[in-house]
Coordinates of C-alpha atoms in Angstrom, one line a residue:
M1022 CA -4.6 20.8 -50.2
R1023 CA -6.3 21.9 -46.9
S1024 CA -8.0 19.4 -44.7
V1025 CA -11.7 19.7 -43.7
I1026 CA -10.7 21.7 -40.6
G1027 CA -9.0 24.3 -42.7
I1028 CA -5.4 23.4 -41.9
H1029 CA -2.9 21.9 -44.3
P1030 CA -1.8 18.4 -43.2
M1031 CA 1.9 19.5 -43.4
T1032 CA 1.2 22.4 -41.1
L1033 CA -0.4 20.0 -38.6
R1034 CA 2.6 17.7 -38.9
Q1035 CA 5.0 20.5 -38.2
W1036 CA 3.0 21.7 -35.2
A1037 CA 3.2 18.2 -33.9
L1038 CA 7.0 17.9 -34.5
D1039 CA 7.5 21.3 -32.8
G1040 CA 5.5 20.2 -29.8
K1041 CA 3.0 22.9 -30.3
I1042 CA -0.1 20.7 -30.3
P1043 CA -0.8 17.4 -28.5
F1044 CA -1.6 14.3 -30.5
T1045 CA -2.0 10.6 -30.2
W1046 CA -0.7 7.8 -32.4
V1047 CA -3.3 5.5 -34.0
G1048 CA -1.3 3.0 -36.0
R1049 CA 1.1 5.1 -38.0
E1050 CA -1.1 8.2 -38.1
R1051 CA -1.3 11.1 -35.8
R1052 CA -4.7 12.1 -34.4
F1053 CA -5.5 15.6 -33.2
S1054 CA -8.3 17.0 -31.0
S1055 CA -10.5 19.5 -32.9
V1056 CA -10.4 21.8 -29.8
D1057 CA -6.5 21.9 -29.9
V1058 CA -6.5 22.6 -33.6
E1059 CA -9.0 25.5 -33.2
N1060 CA -6.8 26.9 -30.4
M1061 CA -3.8 26.7 -32.6
K1062 CA -5.6 28.3 -35.5
R1063 CA -6.5 31.2 -33.3
G1064 CA -3.0 31.6 -31.9
S1065 CA -1.0 30.8 -35.1
D1066 CA -0.5 34.5 -35.8
S1067 CA 0.8 35.1 -32.3
S1068 CA 4.5 35.9 -31.9
T1069 CA 4.8 33.7 -28.8
V1070 CA 5.9 30.2 -29.7
R1071 CA 6.0 27.5 -27.1
P1072 CA 9.5 26.1 -26.8
R1073 CA 10.1 22.4 -27.4
L1074 CA 11.3 21.0 -24.1
E1075 CA 12.1 17.3 -24.4
L1076 CA 12.1 14.6 -21.7
L1077 CA 13.8 11.4 -22.8
Y1078 CA 12.6 8.3 -21.1
V1079 CA 14.7 5.1 -21.3
R1080 CA 13.9 1.8 -19.5
V1081 CA 15.2 -1.7 -19.1
S1082 CA 13.5 -4.6 -17.4
G1083 CA 16.4 -5.9 -15.3
S1084 CA 17.2 -4.5 -11.9
S1085 CA 21.0 -4.6 -12.7
G1086 CA 23.2 -4.6 -15.8
Q1087 CA 21.9 -3.6 -19.2
E1088 CA 23.7 -0.3 -19.0
S1089 CA 24.5 -0.5 -22.7
S1090 CA 20.8 -0.7 -23.6
L1091 CA 20.0 2.4 -21.5
E1092 CA 22.9 4.2 -23.2
A1093 CA 21.8 3.1 -26.7
Q1094 CA 18.3 4.3 -26.1
E1095 CA 19.5 7.6 -24.9
A1096 CA 21.9 8.1 -27.7
E1097 CA 19.2 7.3 -30.3
L1098 CA 16.8 9.8 -28.8
R1099 CA 19.4 12.5 -28.5
A1100 CA 20.5 12.0 -32.1
S1101 CA 16.9 12.6 -33.3
S1102 CA 16.2 15.5 -30.9
T1103 CA 14.8 18.7 -32.4
G1104 CA 14.4 20.7 -29.2
T1105 CA 16.0 21.2 -25.8
V1106 CA 16.6 18.0 -23.8
V1107 CA 15.6 19.0 -20.3
K1108 CA 16.0 15.7 -18.6
V1109 CA 16.9 12.0 -19.3
V1110 CA 14.9 9.7 -17.0
K1111 CA 16.3 6.2 -16.6
D1112 CA 14.1 3.4 -15.2
R1113 CA 14.6 -0.2 -14.3
G1114 CA 11.6 -2.6 -13.9
S1115 CA 8.9 -4.3 -15.9
G1116 CA 6.7 -2.3 -18.2
L1117 CA 3.7 -3.9 -16.5
K1118 CA 4.7 -2.3 -13.2
E1119 CA 2.6 0.8 -12.7
S1120 CA 4.6 2.4 -9.8
R1121 CA 8.1 2.9 -11.3
P1122 CA 10.3 5.7 -9.8
G1123 CA 11.3 6.9 -13.3
L1124 CA 7.7 6.9 -14.6
N1125 CA 6.6 8.8 -11.5
R1126 CA 9.2 11.5 -12.2
V1127 CA 8.0 11.7 -15.8
I1128 CA 4.4 12.3 -14.6
A1129 CA 5.6 14.9 -12.1
M1130 CA 7.5 16.8 -14.7
V1131 CA 4.6 16.7 -17.2
S1132 CA 2.2 18.0 -14.5
D1133 CA 4.4 20.9 -13.4
G1134 CA 5.0 22.1 -17.0
S1135 CA 8.7 21.3 -17.1
V1136 CA 8.5 19.6 -20.5
T1137 CA 6.4 19.8 -23.7
V1138 CA 7.4 16.4 -25.2
V1139 CA 8.1 13.0 -23.7
R1140 CA 10.1 10.8 -26.1
V1141 CA 10.8 7.1 -26.1
T1142 CA 12.4 4.7 -28.6
H1143 CA 9.5 2.2 -28.5
E1144 CA 6.1 2.5 -27.0
D1145 CA 6.6 -0.4 -24.6
R1146 CA 9.5 1.4 -23.0
L1147 CA 6.9 3.7 -21.5
A1148 CA 4.5 0.9 -20.6
R1149 CA 3.5 -2.5 -21.8
F1150 CA -0.2 -1.6 -21.6
G1151 CA -2.1 1.6 -21.0
V1152 CA 0.0 4.0 -23.1
G1153 CA -3.2 5.5 -24.5
W1154 CA -4.2 6.6 -21.0
L1155 CA -0.8 8.1 -20.4
K1156 CA -1.0 10.0 -23.6
R1157 CA -4.4 11.4 -22.7
L1158 CA -3.2 12.4 -19.2
F1159 CA -0.2 14.2 -20.7
A1160 CA -2.3 15.9 -23.4
V1161 CA -4.3 17.5 -20.5
Y1162 CA -1.1 19.4 -19.7
G1163 CA -0.3 20.1 -23.4
V1164 CA 2.4 17.5 -23.5
T1165 CA 2.8 15.0 -26.4
V1166 CA 4.4 11.5 -26.5
E1167 CA 6.7 10.8 -29.4
V1168 CA 7.7 7.2 -30.2
L1169 CA 10.8 7.0 -32.4
H1170 CA 9.9 3.5 -33.7
P1171 CA 6.1 3.2 -33.7
K1172 CA 4.5 -0.2 -33.9
K1173 CA 3.8 -1.5 -37.4
L1174 CA 1.7 -4.5 -36.2
G1175 CA -2.0 -4.7 -36.4
G1176 CA -4.8 -7.1 -35.6
R1177 CA -3.8 -10.7 -34.8
D1178 CA 0.0 -10.0 -34.9
E1179 CA -0.4 -7.2 -32.3
L1180 CA -2.6 -9.4 -30.1
L1181 CA -0.1 -12.2 -30.3
E1182 CA 2.8 -9.8 -29.3
D1183 CA 0.8 -8.6 -26.3
F1184 CA 0.1 -12.2 -25.3
V1185 CA 3.7 -13.2 -25.5
S1186 CA 4.7 -10.1 -23.5
L1187 CA 2.3 -11.1 -20.7
V1188 CA 3.4 -14.7 -20.6
T1189 CA 7.1 -13.6 -20.6
T1190 CA 6.6 -11.1 -17.8
F1191 CA 4.6 -13.3 -15.5
A1192 CA 6.9 -16.3 -16.2
G1193 CA 9.8 -14.0 -15.1
R1194 CA 8.0 -13.0 -12.0
L1195 CA 7.1 -16.6 -11.1
Y1196 CA 10.8 -17.6 -11.6
G1197 CA 11.8 -14.7 -9.3
M1198 CA 9.4 -15.8 -6.6
R1199 CA 10.6 -19.4 -6.8
S1200 CA 14.2 -18.2 -6.6
A1201 CA 13.3 -16.1 -3.5
D1202 CA 11.6 -19.1 -1.9
N1203 CA 14.6 -21.3 -2.6
R1204 CA 17.0 -18.7 -1.0
R1205 CA 14.8 -18.6 2.1
R1206 CA 14.7 -22.4 2.3
L1207 CA 18.5 -22.7 1.9
L1208 CA 19.0 -20.0 4.6
A1209 CA 16.6 -21.8 6.9
E1210 CA 18.3 -25.2 6.4
S1211 CA 21.7 -23.5 6.9
G1212 CA 20.5 -22.0 10.2
Q1213 CA 19.2 -25.4 11.3
C1214 CA 22.5 -27.1 10.6
T1215 CA 24.3 -24.4 12.5
D1216 CA 22.0 -24.8 15.5
E1217 CA 22.4 -28.5 15.4
G1218 CA 26.2 -28.2 15.2
M1219 CA 26.1 -25.9 18.2
T1220 CA 24.0 -28.2 20.3
R1221 CA 26.1 -31.2 19.8

């Protein structure tokens, strides 16, 4: 059965899997731009097929350790790869942090045409919030974002998860600030003791 745009849903799905057409996830469904679909319809008889060039993005929140988590994410993405893995970008830092070295590399490779697909295990690996904006930006360059395990939450559950993520992230940052303040205070006290010892 063909859809209202004259393309069978399975054809659209295959185009998406092959990285031939950009799409965004809305819940568990893919959404396509009618302009992109029309362009694909016109070029579907062409002998030139855009290769599937994958960028795998893995991230952990901690600044050290968690190597096993990075390796597990990469292994899972490689095992499900259906194209050529061009690059694996590893990042460390909060998903709320906008300026991450790894994410900046991803954006650079998307914009210079090095890849056609950016793949992550979970959406929040790419960013805690604003993934929709990243998908739209990537789509401008004909690059899609694929999430191996898309969110199955909705409504109140999803809102609650976002709230918990915010609280957890900011609590961690506050704890880090307190730790830094304590270190500075201890160093200052240590310096005062040394000075006092020297003056006696």
